[in-house]
Coordinates of C-alpha atoms and ligand atoms in Angstrom, one line a residue:
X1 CA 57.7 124.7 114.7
X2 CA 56.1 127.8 116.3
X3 CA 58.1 129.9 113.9
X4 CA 57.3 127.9 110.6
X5 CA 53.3 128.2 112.1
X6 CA 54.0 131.6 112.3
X7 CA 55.7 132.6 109.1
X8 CA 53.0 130.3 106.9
X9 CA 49.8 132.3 108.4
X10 CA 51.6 135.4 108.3
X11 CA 52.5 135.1 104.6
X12 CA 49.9 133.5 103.3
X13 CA 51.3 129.5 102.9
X14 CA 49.0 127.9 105.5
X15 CA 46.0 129.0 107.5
X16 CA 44.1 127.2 110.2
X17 CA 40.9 125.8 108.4
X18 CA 37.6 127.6 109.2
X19 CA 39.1 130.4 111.2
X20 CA 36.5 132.9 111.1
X21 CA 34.1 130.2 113.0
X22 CA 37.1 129.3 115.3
X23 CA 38.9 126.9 113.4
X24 CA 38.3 123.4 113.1
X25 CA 41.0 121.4 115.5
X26 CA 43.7 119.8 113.0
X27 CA 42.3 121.7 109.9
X28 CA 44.3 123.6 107.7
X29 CA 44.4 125.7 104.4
X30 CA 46.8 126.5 101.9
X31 CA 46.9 129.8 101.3
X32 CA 48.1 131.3 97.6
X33 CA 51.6 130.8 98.5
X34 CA 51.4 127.1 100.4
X35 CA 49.2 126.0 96.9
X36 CA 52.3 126.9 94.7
X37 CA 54.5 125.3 96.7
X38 CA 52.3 122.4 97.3
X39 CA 51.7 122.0 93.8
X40 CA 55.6 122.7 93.0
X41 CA 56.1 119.4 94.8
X42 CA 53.6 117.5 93.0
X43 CA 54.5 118.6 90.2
X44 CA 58.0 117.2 90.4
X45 CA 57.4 114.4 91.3
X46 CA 55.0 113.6 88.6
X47 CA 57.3 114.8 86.0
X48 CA 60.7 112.4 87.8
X49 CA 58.1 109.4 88.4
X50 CA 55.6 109.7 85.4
X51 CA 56.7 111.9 83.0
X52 CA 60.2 111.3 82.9
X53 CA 59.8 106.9 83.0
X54 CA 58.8 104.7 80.2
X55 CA 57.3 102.4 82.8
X56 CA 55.1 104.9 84.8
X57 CA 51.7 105.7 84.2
X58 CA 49.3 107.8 86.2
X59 CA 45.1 107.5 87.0
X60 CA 43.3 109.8 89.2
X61 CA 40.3 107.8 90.7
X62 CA 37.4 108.3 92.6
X63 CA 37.6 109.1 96.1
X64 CA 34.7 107.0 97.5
X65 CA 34.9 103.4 96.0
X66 CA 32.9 101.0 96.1
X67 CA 32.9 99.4 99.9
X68 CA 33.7 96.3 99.1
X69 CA 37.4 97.6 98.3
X70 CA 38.1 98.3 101.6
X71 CA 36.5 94.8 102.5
X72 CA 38.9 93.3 100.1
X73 CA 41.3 95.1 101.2
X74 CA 41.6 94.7 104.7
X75 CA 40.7 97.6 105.9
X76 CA 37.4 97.2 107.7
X77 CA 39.2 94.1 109.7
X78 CA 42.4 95.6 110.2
X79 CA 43.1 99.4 109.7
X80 CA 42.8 100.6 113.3
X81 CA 44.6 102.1 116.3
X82 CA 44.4 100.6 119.7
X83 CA 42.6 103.8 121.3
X84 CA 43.0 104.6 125.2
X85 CA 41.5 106.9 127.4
X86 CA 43.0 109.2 130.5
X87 CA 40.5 108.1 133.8
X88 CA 41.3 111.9 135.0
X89 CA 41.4 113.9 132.2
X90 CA 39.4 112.0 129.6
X91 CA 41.5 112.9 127.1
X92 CA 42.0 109.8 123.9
X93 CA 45.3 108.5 123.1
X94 CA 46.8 105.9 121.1
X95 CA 48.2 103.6 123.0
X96 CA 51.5 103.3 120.9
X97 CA 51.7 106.9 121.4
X98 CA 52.3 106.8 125.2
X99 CA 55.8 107.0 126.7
X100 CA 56.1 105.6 130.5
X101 CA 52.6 105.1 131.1
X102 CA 52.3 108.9 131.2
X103 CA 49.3 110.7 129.9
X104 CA 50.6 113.1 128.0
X105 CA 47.9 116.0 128.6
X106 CA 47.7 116.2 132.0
X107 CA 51.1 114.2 133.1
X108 CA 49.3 111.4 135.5
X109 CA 50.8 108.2 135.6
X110 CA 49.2 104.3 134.6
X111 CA 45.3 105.4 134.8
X112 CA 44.4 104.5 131.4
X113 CA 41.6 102.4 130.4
X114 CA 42.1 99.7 129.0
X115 CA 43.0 99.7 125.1
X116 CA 39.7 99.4 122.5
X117 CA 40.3 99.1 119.0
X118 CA 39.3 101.7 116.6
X119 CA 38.9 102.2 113.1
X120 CA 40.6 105.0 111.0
X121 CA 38.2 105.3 108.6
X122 CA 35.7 108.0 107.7
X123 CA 32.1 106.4 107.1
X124 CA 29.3 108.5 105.1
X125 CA 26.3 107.2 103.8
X126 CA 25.8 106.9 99.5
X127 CA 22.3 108.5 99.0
X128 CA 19.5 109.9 100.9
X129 CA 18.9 106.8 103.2
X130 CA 21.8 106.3 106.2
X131 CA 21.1 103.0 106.4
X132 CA 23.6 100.4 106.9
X133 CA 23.1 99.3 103.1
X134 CA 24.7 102.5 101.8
X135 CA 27.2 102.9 104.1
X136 CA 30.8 103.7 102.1
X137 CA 34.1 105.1 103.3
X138 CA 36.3 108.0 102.3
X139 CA 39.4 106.6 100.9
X140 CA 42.1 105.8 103.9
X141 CA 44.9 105.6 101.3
X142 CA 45.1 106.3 97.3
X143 CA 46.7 102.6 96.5
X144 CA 43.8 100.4 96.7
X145 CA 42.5 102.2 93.2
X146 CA 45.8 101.1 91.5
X147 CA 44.5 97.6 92.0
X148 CA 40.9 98.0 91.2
X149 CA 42.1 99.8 88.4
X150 CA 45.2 97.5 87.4
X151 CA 42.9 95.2 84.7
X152 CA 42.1 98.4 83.0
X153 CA 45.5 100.0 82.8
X154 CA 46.6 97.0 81.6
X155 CA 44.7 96.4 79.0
X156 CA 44.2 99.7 77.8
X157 CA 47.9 100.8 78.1
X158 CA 49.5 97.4 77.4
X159 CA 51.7 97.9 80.1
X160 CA 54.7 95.1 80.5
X161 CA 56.2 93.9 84.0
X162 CA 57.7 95.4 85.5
X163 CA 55.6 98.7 85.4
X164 CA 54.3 100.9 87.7
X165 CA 50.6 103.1 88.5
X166 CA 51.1 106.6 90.0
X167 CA 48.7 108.5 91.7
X168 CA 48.3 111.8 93.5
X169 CA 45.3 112.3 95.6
X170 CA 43.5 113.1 99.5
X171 CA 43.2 110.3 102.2
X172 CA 41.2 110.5 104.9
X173 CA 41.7 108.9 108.2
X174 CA 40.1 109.6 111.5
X175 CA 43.7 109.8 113.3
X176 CA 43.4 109.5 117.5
X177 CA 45.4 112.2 117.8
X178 CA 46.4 114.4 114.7
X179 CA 48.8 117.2 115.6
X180 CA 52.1 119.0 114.8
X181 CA 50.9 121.2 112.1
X182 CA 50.3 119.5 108.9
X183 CA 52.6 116.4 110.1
X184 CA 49.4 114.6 111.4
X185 CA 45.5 115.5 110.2
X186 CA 42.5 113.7 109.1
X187 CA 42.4 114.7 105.5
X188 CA 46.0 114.6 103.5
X189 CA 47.4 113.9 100.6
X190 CA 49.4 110.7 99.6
X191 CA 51.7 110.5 96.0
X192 CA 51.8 106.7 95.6
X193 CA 53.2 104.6 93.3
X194 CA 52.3 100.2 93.2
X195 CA 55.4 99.3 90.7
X196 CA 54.2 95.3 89.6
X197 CA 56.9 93.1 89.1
X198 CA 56.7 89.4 88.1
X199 CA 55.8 86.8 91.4
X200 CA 59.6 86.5 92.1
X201 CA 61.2 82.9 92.1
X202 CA 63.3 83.9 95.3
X203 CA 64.5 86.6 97.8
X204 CA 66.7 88.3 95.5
X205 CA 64.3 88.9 93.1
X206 CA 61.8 91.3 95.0
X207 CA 64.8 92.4 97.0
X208 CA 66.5 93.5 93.9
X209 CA 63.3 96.3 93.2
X210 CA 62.8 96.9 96.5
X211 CA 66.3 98.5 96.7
X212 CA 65.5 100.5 93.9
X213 CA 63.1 102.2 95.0
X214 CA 64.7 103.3 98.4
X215 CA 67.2 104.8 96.1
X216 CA 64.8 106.4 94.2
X217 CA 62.7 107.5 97.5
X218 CA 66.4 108.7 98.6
X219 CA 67.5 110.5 95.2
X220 CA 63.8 112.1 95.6
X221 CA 64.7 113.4 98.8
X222 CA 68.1 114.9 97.6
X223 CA 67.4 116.0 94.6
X224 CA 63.4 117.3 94.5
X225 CA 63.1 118.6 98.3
X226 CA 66.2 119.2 98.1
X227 CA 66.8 118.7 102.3
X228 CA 69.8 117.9 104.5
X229 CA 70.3 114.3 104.0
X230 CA 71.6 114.5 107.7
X231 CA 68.9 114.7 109.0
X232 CA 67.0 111.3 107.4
X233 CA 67.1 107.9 108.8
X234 CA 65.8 104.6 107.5
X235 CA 64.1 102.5 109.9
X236 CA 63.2 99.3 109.5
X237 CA 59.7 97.8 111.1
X238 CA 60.0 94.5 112.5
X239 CA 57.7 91.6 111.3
X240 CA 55.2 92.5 114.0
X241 CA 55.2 96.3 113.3
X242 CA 54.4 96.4 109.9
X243 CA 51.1 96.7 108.3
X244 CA 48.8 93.4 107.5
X245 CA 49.5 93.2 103.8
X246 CA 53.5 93.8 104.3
X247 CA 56.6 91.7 103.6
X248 CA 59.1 94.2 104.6
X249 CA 59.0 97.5 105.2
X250 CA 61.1 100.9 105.7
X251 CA 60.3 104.2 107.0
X252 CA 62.0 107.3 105.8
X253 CA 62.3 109.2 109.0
X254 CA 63.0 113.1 109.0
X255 CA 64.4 114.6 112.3
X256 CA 61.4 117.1 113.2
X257 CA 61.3 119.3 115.7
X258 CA 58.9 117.4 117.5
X259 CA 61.3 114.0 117.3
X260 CA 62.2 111.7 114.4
X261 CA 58.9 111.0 112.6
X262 CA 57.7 109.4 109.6
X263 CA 58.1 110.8 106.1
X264 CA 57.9 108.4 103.3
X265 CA 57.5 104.6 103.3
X266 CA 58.5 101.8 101.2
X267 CA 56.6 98.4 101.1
X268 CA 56.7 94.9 99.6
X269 CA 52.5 94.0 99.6
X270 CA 53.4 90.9 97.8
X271 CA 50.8 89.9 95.5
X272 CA 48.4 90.5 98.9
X273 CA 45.6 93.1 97.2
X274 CA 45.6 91.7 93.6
X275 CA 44.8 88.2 95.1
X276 CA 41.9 89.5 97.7
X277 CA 40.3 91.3 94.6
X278 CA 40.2 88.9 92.8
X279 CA 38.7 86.3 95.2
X280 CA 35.9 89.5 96.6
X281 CA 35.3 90.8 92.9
X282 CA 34.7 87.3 91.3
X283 CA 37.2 89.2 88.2
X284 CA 40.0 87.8 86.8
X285 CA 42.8 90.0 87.5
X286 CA 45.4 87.9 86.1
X287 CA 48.4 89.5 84.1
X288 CA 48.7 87.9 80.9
X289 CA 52.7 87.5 79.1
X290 CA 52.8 88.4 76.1
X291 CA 55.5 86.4 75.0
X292 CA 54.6 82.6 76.8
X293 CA 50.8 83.4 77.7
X294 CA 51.3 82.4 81.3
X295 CA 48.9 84.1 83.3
X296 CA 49.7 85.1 87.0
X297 CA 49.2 87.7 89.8
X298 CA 51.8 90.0 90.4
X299 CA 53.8 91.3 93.0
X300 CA 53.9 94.7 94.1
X301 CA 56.6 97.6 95.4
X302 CA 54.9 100.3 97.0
X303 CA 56.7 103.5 97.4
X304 CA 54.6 106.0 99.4
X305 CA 54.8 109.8 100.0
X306 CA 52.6 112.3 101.9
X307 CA 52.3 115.5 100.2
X308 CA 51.8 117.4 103.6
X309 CA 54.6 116.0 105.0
X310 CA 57.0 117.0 102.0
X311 CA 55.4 120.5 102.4
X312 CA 56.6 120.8 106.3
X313 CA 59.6 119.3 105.6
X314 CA 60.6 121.7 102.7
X315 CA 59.8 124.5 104.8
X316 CA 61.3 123.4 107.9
X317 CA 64.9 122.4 105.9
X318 CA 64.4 125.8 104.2
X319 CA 64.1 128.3 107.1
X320 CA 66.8 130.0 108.1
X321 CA 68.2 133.3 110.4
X322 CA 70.4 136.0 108.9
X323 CA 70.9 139.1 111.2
X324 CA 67.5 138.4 112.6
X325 CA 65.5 138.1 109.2
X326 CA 64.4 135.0 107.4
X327 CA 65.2 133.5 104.8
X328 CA 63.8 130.5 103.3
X329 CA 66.2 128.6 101.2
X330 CA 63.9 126.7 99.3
X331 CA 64.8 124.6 96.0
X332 CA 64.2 127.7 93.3
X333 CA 62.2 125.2 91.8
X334 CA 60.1 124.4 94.9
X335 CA 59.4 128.3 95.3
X336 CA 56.0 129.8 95.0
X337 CA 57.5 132.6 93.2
X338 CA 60.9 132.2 91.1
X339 CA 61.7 136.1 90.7
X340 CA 60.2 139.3 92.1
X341 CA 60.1 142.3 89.9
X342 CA 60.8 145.6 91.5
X343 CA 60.6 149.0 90.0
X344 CA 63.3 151.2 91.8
X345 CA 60.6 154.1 92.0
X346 CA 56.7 153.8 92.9
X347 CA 56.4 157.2 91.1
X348 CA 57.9 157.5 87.7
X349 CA 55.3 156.1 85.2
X350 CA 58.5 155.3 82.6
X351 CA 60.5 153.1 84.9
X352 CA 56.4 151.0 86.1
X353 CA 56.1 150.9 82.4
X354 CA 58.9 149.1 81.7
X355 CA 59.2 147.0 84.7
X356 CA 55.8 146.0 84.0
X357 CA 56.2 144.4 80.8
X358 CA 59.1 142.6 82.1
X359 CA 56.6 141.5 84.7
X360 CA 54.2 140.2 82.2
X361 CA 56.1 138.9 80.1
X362 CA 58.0 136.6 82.6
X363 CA 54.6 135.7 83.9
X364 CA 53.5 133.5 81.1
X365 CA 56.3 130.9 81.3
X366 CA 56.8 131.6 85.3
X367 CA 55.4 133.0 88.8
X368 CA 56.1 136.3 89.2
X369 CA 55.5 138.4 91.9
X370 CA 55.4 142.3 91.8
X371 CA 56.4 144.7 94.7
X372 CA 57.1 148.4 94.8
X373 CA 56.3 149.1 98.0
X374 CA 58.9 150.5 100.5
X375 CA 62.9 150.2 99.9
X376 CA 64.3 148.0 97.8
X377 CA 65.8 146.6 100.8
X378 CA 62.8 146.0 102.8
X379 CA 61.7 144.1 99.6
X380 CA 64.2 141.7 99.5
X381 CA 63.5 140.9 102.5
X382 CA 60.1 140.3 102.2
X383 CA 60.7 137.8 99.2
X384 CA 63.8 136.1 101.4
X385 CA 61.2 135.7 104.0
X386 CA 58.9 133.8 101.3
X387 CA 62.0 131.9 99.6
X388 CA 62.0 133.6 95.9
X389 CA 65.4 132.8 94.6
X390 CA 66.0 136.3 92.6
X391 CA 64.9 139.6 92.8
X392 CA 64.8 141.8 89.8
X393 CA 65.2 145.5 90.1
X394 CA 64.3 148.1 87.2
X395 CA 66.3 151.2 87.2
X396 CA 66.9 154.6 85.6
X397 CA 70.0 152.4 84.0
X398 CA 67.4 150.2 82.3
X399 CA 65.3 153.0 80.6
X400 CA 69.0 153.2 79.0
X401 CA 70.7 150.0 78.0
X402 CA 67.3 147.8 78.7
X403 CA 69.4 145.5 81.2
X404 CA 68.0 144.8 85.0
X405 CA 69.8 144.3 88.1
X406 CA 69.2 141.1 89.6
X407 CA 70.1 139.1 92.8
X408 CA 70.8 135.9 94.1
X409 CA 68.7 135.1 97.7
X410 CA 71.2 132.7 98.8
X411 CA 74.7 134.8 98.1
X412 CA 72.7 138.0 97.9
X413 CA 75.5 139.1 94.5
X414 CA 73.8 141.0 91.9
X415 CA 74.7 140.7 87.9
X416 CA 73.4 143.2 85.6
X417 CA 71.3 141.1 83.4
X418 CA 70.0 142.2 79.7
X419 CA 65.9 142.4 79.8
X420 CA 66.1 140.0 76.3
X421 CA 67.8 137.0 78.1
X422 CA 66.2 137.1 81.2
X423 CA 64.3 134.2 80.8
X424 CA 67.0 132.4 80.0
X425 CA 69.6 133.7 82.6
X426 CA 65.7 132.3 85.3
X427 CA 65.4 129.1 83.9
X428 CA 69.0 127.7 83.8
X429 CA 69.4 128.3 87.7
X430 CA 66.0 127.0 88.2
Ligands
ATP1 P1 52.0 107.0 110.7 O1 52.9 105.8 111.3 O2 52.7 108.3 110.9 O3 50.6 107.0 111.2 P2 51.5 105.4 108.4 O4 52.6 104.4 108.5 O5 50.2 105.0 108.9 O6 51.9 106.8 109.2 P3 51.2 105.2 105.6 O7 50.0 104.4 105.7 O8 52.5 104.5 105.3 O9 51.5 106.0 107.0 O10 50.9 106.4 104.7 C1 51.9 106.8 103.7 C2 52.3 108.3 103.9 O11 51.2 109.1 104.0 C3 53.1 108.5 105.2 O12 54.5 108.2 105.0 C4 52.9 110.0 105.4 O13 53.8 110.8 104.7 C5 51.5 110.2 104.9 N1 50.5 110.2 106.0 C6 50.0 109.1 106.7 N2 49.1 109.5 107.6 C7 49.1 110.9 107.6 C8 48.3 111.9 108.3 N3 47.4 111.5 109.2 N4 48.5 113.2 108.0 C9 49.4 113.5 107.0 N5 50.1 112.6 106.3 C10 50.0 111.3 106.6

């Protein structure tokens, strides 16, 4: 982990938040290369879950709803930790945290308080009065608008069961104790997805959708983050362990360096949140068939993914050691940059010329970086270290013929590549 810390602030994929007034604990910033990959994630899995479906559509809602949501929701009963405190050091805990009874700041044994519930979410105040009237929350998770939303989508989309709402979006919670980089902070972003299916007449019936989504949650995982399968577990929560508005539930576990953590989950909320909205809002939120006219509530499948979490997870899979250096082995189509564009010499105005437009003109259908500092070893190097899949050098050869030499990070061969099918030779190994 201290490496992957190191290498993002070093290269620009992810800062500590508000460093110049010393930091803000558990804050973080993506830098210009952590924003391309971030968005390189999102942006594949919008295109596999939206784009790519007939059944799929997106929203992007507000992040402060209206309070009675979370009422309806049951999150001002139920979304809390059980909180305790170290009687020596003062230091907070969860209690489900705690291994042995020890505290796990300054290692004393059984001298917690005794455990207090606390809420995860953020309160603010709507307006310029903070009074108890106008109090509203940030949004704890991105699902909730999928319901409050679900009439609308309906109607205006004529959507058919079974279909699903996708959204992409921050969540803020007020965690006991974030940490481990970007594995655990107050402010994050989920990629959701509530796939409504029919109230099902048995077991089978949900059972049947639930299993395809953890094959699509596992195909995602292969395929789009492209990680070592190995190293992800499914684990499922007993009936007491899950969440209040949960039938069954399974965690997608990667093995961190910190221990095997959560990474994605999958959930059956039954027809839990439609029903409560319907009873808090006074709103008919009835799906109507198009073919009988019954009219029903339906059940849901929620898949759920934390952007964050996909970010450390493709960076951590990715990093690698080759004689000492680092190279991250990143999905080409993951990569903040997808080629680098070297001229062979800083100083000869024909070759910059030329590698320049090659440059440019690559940069309107892709990310491009530029580099002609240094040798052209110490630049591959440098775009190994930052996980761009080809380098592209511009010789005294190319002023010639107009071809370009370019090579592969992973097997580091070169092919001599003719500037006019350039973009074609990038976007068929991307
Ligand atoms: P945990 O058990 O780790 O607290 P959770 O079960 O509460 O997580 P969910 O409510 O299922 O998490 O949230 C869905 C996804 O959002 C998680 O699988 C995770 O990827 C991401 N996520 C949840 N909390 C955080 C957080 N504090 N920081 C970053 N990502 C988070």
């Amino acid at each position: 982990m201290d490496k992957i810390v190191a290498l993002c602030k070093r290269r620009g994929f992810i800062y500590p938040g508000s460093e110049i007034y010393g930091g803000l604990a558990n804050s973080w910033d993506y830098g210009p290369l952590g924003v391309e990959l971030k968005n390189n994630i999102k942006q594949a899995w919008w295109k596999r879950f939206v784009h790519l479906r007939e059944d799929i559509v997106g929203i992007d809602a507000a992040l402060i709803m209206n309070p009675k949501v979370w009422e309806a929701s049951g999150h001002v009963a139920n979304f809390q930790d059980p909180l305790v405190e170290c009687k020596k050091c003062h230091e907070r805990f969860r209690a489900d945290h705690i291994k042995n009874g020890i505290c796990p700041n300054c290692g004393t044994k059984d001298s917690f308080t005794s455990e207090q519930m606390f809420n995860l979410m953020f309160k603010t105040f709507i307006g310029p009065a903070e009074e108890s009237s106008n109090i509203a929350y940030f949004r704890p998770e991105t699902a909730q608008a999928m319901f409050v939303d679900f009439k609308s989508v309906c109607d205006t989309n004529r959507m058919r069961l079974p279909f699903g709402i996708a959204q992409i979006g921050k969540a803020f919670r007020n965690e006991i104790t974030p940490g481990n980089f970007i594995f655990r902070t107050r402010e994050f972003e989920q990629m959701e997805i509530e796939y409504f299916i029919s109230p099902p007449k048995n077991n089978s019936d949900w059972q049947g959708f639930f299993e395809l989504w953890r094959k699509e949650i596992l195909n995602w995982i292969k395929d789009d983050l492209g990680v070592d399968m190995n190293k992800i577990h499914e684990h499922e929560i007993e009936a007491g362990e899950r969440a209040h508005y949960s039938k069954r539930t399974i965690d997608f576990e990667y093995d961190f360096p910190f221990g095997c953590s959560e990474l994605y989950g999958l959930a059956y909320r039954t027809d839990f949140d439609l029903k409560n909205h319907e009873k808090f809002s006074g709103q008919n939120l009835k799906y109507k068939d198009p073919e009988t006219g019954e009219e029903f509530i339906p059940h849901v499948i929620e898949p759920t993914w934390g952007v964050d979490r996909s970010v450390l997870v493709a960076l951590l899979d990715a990093y690698s050691e080759k004689e000492g250096r680092v190279v991250l082995k990143l999905q080409p189509k993951l990569a903040p940059y997808k080629a680098a564009i070297f001229p062979l010499l800083a100083n000869k105005p024909e070759l910059i010329k030329l590698a320049h437009k090659v440059y440019l003109d690559l940069k309107q259908n892709l990310t491009i970086a530029w580099d002609d500092r240094g040798n052209i070893g110490k630049r591959y190097a440098s775009q190994d270290e930052i996980g761009t899949p080809f380098c592209i050098t511009v010789d005294f050869q190319s002023l010639e013929d107009s071809t370009v030499t370019v090579r592969d990070r992973d097997t580091t061969e070169q092919d001599r590549v003719k500037i006019a099918d350039l973009m074609k030779y990038l976007t068929e190994r991307i």
